Coordinates of C-alpha atoms and ligand atoms in Angstrom, one line a residue:
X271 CA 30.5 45.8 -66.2
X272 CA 29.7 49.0 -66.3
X273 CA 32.7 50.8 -66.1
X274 CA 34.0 49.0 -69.5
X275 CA 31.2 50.9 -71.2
X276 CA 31.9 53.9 -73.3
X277 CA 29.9 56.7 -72.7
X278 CA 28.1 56.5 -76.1
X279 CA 27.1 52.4 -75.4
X280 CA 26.3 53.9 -71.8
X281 CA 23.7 56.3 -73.4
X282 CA 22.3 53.8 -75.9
X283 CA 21.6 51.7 -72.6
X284 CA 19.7 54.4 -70.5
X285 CA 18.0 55.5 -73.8
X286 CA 16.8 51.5 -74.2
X287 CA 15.8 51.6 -70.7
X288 CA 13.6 54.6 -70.7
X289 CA 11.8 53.5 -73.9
X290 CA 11.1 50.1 -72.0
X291 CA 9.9 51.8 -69.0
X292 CA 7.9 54.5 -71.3
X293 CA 6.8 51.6 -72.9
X294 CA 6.1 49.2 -70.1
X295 CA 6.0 46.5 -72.7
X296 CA 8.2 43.3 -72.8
X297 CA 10.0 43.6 -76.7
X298 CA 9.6 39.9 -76.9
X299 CA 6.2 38.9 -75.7
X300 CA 4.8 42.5 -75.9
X301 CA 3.5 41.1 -72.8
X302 CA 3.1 44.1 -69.8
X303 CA 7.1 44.5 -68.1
X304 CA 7.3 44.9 -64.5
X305 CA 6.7 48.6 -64.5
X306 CA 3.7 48.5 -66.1
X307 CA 2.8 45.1 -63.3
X308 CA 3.7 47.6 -60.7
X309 CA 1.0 50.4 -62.0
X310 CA -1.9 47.3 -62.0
X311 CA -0.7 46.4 -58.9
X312 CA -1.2 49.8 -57.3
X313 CA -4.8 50.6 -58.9
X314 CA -6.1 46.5 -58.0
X315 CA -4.9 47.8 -54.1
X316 CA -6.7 50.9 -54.6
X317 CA -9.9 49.4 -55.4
X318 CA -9.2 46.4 -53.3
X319 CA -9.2 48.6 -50.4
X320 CA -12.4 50.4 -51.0
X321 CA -14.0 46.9 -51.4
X322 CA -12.5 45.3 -48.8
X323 CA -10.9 42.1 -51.4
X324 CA -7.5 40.6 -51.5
X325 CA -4.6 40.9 -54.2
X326 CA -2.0 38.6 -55.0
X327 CA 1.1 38.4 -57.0
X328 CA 2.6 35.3 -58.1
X329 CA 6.1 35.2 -58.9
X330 CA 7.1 31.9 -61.9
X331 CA 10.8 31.5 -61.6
X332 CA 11.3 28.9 -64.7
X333 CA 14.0 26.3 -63.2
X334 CA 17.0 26.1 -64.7
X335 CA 16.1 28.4 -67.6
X336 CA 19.3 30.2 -68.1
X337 CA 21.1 26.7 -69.0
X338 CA 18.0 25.5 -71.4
X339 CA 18.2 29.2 -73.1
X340 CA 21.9 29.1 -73.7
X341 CA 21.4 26.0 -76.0
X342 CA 19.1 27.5 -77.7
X343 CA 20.2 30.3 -80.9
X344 CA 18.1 33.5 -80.8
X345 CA 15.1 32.4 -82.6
X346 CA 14.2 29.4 -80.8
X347 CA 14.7 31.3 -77.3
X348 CA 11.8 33.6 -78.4
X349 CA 9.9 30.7 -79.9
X350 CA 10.2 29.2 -76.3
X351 CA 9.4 32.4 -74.2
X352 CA 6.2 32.9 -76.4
X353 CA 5.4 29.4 -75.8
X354 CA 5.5 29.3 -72.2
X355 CA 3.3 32.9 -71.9
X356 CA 0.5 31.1 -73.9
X357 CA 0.6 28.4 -71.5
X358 CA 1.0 30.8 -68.4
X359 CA -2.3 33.0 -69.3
X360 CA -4.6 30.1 -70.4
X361 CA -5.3 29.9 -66.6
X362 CA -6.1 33.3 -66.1
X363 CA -9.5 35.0 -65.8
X364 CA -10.4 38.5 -67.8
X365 CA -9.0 41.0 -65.7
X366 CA -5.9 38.8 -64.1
X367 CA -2.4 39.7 -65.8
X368 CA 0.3 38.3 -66.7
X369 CA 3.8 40.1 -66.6
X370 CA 7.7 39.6 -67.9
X371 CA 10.0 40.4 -64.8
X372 CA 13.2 39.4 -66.1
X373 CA 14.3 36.7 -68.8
X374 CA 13.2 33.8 -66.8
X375 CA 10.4 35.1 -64.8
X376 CA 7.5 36.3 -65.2
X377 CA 4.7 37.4 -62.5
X378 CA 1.0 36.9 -62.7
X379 CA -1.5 39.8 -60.8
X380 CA -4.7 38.5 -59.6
X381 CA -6.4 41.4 -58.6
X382 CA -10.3 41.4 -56.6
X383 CA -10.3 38.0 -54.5
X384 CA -13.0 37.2 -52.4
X385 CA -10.8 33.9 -51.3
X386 CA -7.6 34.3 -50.0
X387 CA -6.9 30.8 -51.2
X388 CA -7.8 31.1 -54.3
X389 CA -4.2 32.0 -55.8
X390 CA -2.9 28.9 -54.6
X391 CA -5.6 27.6 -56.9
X392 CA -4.6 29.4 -59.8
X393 CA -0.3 28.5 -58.8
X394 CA -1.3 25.0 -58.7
X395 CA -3.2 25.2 -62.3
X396 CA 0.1 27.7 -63.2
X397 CA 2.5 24.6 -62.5
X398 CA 0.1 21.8 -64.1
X399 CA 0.3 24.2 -67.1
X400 CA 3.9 23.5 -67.7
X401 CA 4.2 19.7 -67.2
X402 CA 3.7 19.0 -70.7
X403 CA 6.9 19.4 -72.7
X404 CA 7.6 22.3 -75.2
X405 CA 8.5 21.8 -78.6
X406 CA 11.2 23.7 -80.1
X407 CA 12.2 23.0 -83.1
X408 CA 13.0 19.7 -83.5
X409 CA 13.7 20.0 -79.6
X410 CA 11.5 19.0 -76.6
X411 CA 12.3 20.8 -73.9
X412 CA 11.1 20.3 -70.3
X413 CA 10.2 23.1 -68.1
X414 CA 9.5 23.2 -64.3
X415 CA 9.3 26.6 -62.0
X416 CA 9.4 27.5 -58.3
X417 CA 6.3 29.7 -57.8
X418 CA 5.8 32.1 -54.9
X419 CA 2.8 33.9 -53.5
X420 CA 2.2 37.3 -51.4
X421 CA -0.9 38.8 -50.9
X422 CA -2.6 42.1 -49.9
X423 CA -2.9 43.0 -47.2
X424 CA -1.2 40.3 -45.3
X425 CA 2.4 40.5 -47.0
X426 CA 2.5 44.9 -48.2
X427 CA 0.3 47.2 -48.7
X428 CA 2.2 48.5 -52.1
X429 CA 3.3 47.3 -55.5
X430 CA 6.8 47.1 -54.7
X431 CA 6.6 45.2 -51.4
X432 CA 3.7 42.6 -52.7
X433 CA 6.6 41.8 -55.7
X434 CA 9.9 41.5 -53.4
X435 CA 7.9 39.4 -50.8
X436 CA 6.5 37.3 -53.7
X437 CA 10.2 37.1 -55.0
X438 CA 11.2 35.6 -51.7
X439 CA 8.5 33.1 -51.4
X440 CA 10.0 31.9 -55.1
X441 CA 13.4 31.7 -54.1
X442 CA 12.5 29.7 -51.7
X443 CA 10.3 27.1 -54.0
X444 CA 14.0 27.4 -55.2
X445 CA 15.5 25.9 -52.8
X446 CA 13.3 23.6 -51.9
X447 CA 14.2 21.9 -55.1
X448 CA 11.8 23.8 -57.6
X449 CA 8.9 22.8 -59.4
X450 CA 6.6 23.7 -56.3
X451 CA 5.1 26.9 -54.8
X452 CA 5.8 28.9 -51.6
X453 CA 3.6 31.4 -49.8
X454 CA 4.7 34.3 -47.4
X455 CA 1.6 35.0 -45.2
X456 CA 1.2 32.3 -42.5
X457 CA -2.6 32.0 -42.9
X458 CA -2.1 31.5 -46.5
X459 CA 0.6 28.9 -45.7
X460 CA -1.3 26.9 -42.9
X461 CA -4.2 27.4 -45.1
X462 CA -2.5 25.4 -48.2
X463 CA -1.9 22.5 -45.5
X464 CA -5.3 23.0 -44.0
X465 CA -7.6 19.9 -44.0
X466 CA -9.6 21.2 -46.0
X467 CA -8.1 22.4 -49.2
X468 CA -6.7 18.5 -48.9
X469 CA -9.8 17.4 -48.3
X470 CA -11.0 19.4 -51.3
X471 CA -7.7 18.2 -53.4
X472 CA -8.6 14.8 -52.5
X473 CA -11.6 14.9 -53.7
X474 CA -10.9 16.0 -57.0
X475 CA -8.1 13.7 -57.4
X476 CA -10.3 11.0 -56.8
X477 CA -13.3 12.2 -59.8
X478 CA -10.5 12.8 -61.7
X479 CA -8.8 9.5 -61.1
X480 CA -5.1 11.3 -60.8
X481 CA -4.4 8.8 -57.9
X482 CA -2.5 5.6 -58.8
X483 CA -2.1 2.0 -57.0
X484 CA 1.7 0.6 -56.6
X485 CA 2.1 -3.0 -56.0
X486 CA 4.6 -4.4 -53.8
X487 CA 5.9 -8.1 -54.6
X488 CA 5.6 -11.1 -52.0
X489 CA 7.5 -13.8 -52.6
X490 CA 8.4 -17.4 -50.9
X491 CA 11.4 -18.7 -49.5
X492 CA 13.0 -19.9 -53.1
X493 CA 12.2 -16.4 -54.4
X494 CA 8.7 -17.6 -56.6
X495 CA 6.6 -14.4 -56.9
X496 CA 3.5 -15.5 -55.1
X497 CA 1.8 -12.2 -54.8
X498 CA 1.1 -8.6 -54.5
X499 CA -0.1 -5.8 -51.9
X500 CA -1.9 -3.0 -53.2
X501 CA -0.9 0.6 -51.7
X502 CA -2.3 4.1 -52.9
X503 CA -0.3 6.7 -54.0
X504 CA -1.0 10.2 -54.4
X505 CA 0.9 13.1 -56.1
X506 CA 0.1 16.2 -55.9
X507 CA 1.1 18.9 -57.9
X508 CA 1.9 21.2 -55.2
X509 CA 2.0 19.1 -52.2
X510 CA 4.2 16.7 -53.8
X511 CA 3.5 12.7 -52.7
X512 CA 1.2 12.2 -49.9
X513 CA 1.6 9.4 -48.1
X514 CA -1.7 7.0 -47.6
X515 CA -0.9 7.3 -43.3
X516 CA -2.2 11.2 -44.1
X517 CA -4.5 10.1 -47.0
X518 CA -6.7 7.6 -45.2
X519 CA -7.4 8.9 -41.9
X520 CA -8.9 12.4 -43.7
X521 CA -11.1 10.0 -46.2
X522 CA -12.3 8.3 -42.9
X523 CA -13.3 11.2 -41.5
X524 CA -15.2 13.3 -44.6
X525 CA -16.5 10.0 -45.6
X526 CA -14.4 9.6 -49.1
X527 CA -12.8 6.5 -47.9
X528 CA -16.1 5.0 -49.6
X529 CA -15.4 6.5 -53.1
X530 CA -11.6 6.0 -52.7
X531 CA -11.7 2.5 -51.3
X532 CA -14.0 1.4 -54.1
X533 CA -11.8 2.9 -56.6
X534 CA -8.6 1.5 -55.3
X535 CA -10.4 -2.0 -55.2
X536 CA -11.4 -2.0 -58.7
X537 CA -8.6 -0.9 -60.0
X538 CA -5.9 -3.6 -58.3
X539 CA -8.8 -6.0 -58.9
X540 CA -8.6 -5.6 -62.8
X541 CA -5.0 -5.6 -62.8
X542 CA -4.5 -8.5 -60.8
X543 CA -6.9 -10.1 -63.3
X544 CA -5.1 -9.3 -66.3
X545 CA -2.1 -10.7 -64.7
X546 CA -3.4 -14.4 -63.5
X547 CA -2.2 -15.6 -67.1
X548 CA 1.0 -14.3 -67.0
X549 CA 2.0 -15.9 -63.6
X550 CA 3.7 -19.1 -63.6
X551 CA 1.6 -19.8 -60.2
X552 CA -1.8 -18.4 -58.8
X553 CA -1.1 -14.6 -58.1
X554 CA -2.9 -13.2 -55.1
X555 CA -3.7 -10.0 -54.2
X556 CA -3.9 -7.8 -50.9
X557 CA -5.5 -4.9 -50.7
X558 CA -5.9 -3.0 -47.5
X559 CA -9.3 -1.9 -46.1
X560 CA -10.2 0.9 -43.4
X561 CA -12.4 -0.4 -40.7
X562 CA -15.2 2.2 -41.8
X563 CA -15.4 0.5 -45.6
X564 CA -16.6 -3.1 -43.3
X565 CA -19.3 -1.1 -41.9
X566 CA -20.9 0.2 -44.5
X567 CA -23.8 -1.4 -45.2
X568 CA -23.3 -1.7 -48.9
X569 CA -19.3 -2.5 -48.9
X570 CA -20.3 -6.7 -49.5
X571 CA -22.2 -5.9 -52.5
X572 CA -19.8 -3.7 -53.8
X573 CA -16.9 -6.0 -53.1
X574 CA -18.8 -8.8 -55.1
X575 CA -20.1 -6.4 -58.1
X576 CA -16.4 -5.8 -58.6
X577 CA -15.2 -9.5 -58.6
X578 CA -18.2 -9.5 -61.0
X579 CA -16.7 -7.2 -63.5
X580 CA -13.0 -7.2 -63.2
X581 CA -13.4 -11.2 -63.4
X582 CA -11.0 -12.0 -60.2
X583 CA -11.6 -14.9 -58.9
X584 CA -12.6 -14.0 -55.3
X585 CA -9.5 -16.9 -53.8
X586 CA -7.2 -15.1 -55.6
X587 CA -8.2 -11.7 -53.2
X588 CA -7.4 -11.2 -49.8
X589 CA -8.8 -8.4 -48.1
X590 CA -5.7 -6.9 -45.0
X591 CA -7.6 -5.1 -42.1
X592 CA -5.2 -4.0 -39.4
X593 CA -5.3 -5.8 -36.1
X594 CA -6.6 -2.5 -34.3
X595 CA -9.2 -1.8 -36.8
X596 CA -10.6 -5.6 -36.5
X597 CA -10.5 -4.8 -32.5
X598 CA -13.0 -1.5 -33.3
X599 CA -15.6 -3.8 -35.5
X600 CA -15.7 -6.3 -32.2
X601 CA -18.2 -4.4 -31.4
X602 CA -19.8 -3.4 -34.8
X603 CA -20.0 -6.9 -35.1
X604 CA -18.3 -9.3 -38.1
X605 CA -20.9 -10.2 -40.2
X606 CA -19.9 -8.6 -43.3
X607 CA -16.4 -10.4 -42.8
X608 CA -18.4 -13.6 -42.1
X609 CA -20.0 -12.8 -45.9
X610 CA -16.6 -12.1 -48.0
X611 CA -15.2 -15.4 -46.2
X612 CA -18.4 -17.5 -47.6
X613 CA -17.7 -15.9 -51.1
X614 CA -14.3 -17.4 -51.1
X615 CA -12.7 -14.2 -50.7
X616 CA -9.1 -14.3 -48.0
X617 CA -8.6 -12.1 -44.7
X618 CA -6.0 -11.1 -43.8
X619 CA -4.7 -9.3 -40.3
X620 CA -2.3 -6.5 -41.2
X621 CA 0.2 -5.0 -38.6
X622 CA -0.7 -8.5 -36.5
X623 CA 0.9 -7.9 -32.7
X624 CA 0.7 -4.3 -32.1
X625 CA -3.2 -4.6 -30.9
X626 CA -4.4 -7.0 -28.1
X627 CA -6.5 -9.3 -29.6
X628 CA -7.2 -12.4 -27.7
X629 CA -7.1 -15.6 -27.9
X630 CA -11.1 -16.7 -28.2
X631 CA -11.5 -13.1 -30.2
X632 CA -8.8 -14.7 -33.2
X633 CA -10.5 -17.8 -33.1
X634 CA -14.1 -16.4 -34.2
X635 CA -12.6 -14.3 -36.9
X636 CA -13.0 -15.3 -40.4
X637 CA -9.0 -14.9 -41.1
X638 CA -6.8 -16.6 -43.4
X639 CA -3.7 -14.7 -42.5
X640 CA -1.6 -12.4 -40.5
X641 CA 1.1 -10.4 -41.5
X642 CA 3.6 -9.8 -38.6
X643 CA 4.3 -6.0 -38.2
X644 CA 7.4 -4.6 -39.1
X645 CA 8.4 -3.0 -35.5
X646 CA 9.2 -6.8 -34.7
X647 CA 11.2 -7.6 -38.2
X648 CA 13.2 -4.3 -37.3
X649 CA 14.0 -5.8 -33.7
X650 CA 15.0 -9.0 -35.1
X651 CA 18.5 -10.2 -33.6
X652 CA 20.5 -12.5 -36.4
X653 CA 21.6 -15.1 -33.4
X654 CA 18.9 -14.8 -30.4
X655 CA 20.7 -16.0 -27.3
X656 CA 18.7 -18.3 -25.3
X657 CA 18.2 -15.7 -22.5
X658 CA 18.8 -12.1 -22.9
X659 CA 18.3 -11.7 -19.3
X660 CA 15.8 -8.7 -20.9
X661 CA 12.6 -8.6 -18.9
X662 CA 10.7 -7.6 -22.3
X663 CA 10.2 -10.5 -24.2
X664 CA 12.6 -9.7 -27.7
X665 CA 11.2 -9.5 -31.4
X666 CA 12.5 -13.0 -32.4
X667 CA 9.9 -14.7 -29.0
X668 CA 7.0 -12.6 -30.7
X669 CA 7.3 -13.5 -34.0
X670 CA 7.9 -17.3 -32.9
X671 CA 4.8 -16.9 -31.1
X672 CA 2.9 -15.3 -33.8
X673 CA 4.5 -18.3 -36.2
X674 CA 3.1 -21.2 -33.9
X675 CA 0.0 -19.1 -33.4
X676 CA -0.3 -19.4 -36.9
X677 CA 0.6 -23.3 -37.7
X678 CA -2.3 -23.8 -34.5
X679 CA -4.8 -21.8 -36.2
X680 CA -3.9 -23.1 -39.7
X681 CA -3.5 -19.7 -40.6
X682 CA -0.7 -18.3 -43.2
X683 CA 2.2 -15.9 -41.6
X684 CA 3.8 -13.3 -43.4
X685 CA 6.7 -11.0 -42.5
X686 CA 6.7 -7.5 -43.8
X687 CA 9.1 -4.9 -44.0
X688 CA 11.8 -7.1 -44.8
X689 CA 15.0 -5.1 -45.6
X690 CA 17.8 -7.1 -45.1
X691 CA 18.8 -10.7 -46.2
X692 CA 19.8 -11.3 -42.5
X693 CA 16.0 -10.7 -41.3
X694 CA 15.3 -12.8 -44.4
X695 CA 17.3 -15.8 -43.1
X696 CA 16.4 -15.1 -39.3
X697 CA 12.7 -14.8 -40.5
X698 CA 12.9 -18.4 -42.0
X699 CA 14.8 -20.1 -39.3
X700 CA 12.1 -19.1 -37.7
X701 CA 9.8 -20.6 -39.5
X702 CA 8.4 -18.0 -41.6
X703 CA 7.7 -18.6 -45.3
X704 CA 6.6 -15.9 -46.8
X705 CA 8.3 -11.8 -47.2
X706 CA 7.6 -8.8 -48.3
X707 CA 9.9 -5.4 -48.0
X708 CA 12.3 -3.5 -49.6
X709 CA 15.0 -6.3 -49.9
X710 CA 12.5 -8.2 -52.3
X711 CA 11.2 -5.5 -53.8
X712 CA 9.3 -2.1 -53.2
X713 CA 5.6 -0.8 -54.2
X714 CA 5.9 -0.4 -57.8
X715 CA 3.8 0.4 -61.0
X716 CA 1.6 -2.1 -62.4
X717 CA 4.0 -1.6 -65.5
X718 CA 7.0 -2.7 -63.4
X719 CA 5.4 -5.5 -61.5
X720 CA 4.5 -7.0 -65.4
X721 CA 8.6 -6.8 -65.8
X722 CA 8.9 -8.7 -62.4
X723 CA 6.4 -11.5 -63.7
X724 CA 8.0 -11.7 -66.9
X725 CA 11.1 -12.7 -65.6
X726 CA 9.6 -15.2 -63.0
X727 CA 7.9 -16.5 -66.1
X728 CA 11.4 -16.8 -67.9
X729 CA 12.8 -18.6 -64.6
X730 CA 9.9 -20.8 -64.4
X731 CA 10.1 -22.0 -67.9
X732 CA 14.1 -22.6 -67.9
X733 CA 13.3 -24.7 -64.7
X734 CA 10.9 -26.3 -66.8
X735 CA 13.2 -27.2 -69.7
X736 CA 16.9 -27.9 -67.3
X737 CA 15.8 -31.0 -66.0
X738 CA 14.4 -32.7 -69.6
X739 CA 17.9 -31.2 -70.8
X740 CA 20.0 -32.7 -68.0
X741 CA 17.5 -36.5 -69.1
X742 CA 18.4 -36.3 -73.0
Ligands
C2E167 P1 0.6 -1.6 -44.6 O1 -0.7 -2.1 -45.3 O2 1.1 -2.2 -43.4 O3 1.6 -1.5 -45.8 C1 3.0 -1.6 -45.7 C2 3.7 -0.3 -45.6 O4 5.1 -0.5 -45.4 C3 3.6 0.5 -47.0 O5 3.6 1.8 -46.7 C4 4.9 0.0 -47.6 O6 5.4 1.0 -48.6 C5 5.8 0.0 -46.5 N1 6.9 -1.0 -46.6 C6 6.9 -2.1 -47.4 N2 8.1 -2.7 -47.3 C7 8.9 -2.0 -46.4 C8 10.2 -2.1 -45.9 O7 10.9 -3.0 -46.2 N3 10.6 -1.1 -45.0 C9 9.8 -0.1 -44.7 N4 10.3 0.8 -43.8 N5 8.6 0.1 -45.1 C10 8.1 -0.9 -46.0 P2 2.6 2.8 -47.3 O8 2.4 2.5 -48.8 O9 3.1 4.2 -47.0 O10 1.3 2.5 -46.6 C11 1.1 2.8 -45.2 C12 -0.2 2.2 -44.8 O11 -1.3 2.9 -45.3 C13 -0.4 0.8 -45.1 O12 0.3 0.0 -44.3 C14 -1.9 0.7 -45.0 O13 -2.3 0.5 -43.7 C15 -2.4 2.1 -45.5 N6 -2.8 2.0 -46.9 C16 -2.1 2.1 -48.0 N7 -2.9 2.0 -49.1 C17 -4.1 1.9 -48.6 C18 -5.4 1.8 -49.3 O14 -5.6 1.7 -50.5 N8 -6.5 1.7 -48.4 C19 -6.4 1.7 -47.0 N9 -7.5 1.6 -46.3 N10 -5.2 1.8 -46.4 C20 -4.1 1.9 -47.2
MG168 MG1 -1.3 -3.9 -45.6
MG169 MG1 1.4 -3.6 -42.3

């Protein structure tokens, strides 16, 4: 482009240039440019040095700003820009900086660290700083960016390489579909997955109640909505959504299972309460329970104090255990399960078939159900032939065996991880009468499961008025 410039527009250029650079100023934000960045930079590493502390530069690429600022007329862009460097420094402490690189990025300095974790800290608060829309105008514009980190001395020991590695690490965030954060030194990035800044996030996600419950819908043979599981979900701001199979095991083992499993509890109990009006038919409602929760010694009272408040009545709960998990309390012993039975309250086995329970070990449980695993709903064949001639007995003997199991023991059976009408129909030739999966429907908000019920509500009164309207 530059060759189409005249010499004089060539000059005014340079001239602009050099006034920015003597100025080291962004025109727009008067925020400091990337020269005067790179001068902080150098004198935090200088002192960092003597004092033996970490520095880190964090790179904020704003996704898809280019396309936002081109509908935008002069004005507004600036109104935004200023917008989104009040949000950017609110997170800072005294003495951090934050920088204009280029029209969509700017770069945050965080000089003296005695953590080198802590600027995965301040990305995470830099990201949760955006997530509220900007208003423009009449306009309300969402932002996202992709964040990267580098640090001294692990990624440069100068300005210039601390800001290109820090680059990288955002072009990356990039490309890993924006709106998270990248870091270049392996200890930092191992570090972000360690245990323990999970543990740590997990903790405050609990206290500050950022998890949430999803409900996924059981329902009978002729499609009637006859209850719900309760399943955690987590998303993180940086990590994105962790699943509970990583969730759990780390509460069992720093003891927040408690705290969490309480929390969960209450929470599906009070929804499930606030639902029992709405459903056409009693609505009950699963929630899953880690082995160490049974063996607390206060886990009974705690279960009853929150029947107590939410008002649940304690038939309409069943608490799932998985069959392993059962197998480990054998020997912690099952009085607590004896006690939730003699309030009334349902068991339930979860992932029944995969341990090696026995026979006389079912039959002094407390249990009210099992729930086949989904390995053997996966390995379901449409048609079973009479004899495979396969030594290993197939998916559609072990769920007939877990089926009369059930009818002997007058226990329920449900099939989860139902995805396809096929293993729906194979399910109840079978003899299987109640599914749960994908086909019917997957975990959900509370707010979506309430649209579910109103239309089973809709079906169940139109069956109530067809037949009077067939009589008339
Ligand atoms: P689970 O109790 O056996 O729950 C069923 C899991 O299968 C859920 O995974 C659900 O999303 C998934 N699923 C449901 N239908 C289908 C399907 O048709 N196909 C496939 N492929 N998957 C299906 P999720 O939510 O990831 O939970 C995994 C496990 O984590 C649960 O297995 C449960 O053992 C545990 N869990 C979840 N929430 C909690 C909780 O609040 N407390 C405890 N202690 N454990 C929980
Ligand atoms: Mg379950
Ligand atoms: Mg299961």
């Amino acid at each position: 482009m530059m060759d189409h410039l005249s010499a004089a527009q060539n000059e005014v250029l340079q001239l602009q240039t050099q006034l920015l650079e003597a100025r080291q100023q962004d025109l727009i934000t008067g925020l400091p440019n990337r020269f005067r960045l790179a001068d902080r930079t150098d004198q935090a590493i200088l002192m960092a040095q003597r004092q033996e502390r970490f520095v880190a530069i964090i790179i904020i690429d704003l996704d898809r700003f280019k396309g936002i600022n081109q509908t935008l007329v002069f004005s507004e862009r600036d109104e935004l820009v200023h917008q989104v460097a009040r949000r950017l420094v609110a997170p800072l402490r005294l003495g951090d900086t934050l920088a204009v690189v280029n029209s969509d990025q700017f770069a945050v300095l965080l000089p003296d660290l005695h953590n080198p974790l802590e600027p995965t800290r301040v990305a995470k608060n830099l990201l949760e700083a955006l997530r509220i829309p900007f208003r423009v105008g009449k306009r309300e514009i969402n932002l996202t960016a992709s964040l990267g980190i580098s640090l001294y001395p692990e990624d440069g020991t100068d300005a210039s390489t601390l800001q290109k590695q820090a680059e990288s690490a955002a072009n990356r965030a990039k490309l890993e579909g924006g709106n998270c954060v990248q870091c270049n030194t392996p200890t930092l990035s191992e570090a972000f997955l360690e245990r323990r800044e999970l543990e740590t996030y997990l903790g405050e996600s609990i206290a500050a109640e950022n998890l949430e419950v999803f409900y996924q819908p059981q329902f009978d043979w002729s499609d009637n909505l006859i209850g719900v599981e309760a399943l955690l979900r987590w998303h993180h701001p940086i990590l994105g959504a962790v699943p509970p199979s990583k969730i759990i095991p780390l509460a069992e083992e720093n003891h927040l299972i408690h705290t969490l499993g309480e929390w969960v509890l209450r929470t599906a109990c009070r929804q499930a309460a606030s639902w029992q009006a709405l459903s056409p038919r009693p609505l009950r409602l699963a929630v899953n329970v880690s082995a160490h929760q049974v063996t607390h010694p206060n886990w009974v009272d705690s279960v009853a104090r929150i029947l107590r408040d939410t008002k649940l009545p304690p038939g309409r709960l069943e608490l799932e255990l998985t069959e392993s998990s059962l197998l480990k309390n054998e020997k912690l012993g099952l009085s607590p399960l004896h006690e939730l039975k003699g309030m009334g309250i349902r068991i339930g086995i979860d992932d029944f078939g995969t341990g090696y329970s026995s026979l006389s070990y079912l039959h002094r449980l407390p249990i009210d159900t099992l729930k086949i695993d989904q390995s053997f709903v996966r390995g379901l064949h449409p048609e079973p032939t009479e004899h495979s001639g396969h030594p290993e007995p197939s998916s559609n003997a072990i769920i007939q065996t877990i089926l009369q199991l059930g009818e002997n023991m007058n226990l329920e059976v449900i099939a989860e991880g139902v995805e396809t009408e096929a293993q729906k129909l194979a399910l109840y030739r079978l003899g299987c009468e109640v599914f749960q999966g994908f086909l019917l429907g997957r975990p959900m908000t509370a707010a979506d499961l309430g649209s579910v019920l109103d239309a089973q509500q809709a079906s169940a009164f139109e069956a109530f008025l067809l037949p009077r309207a067939g009589g008339s």
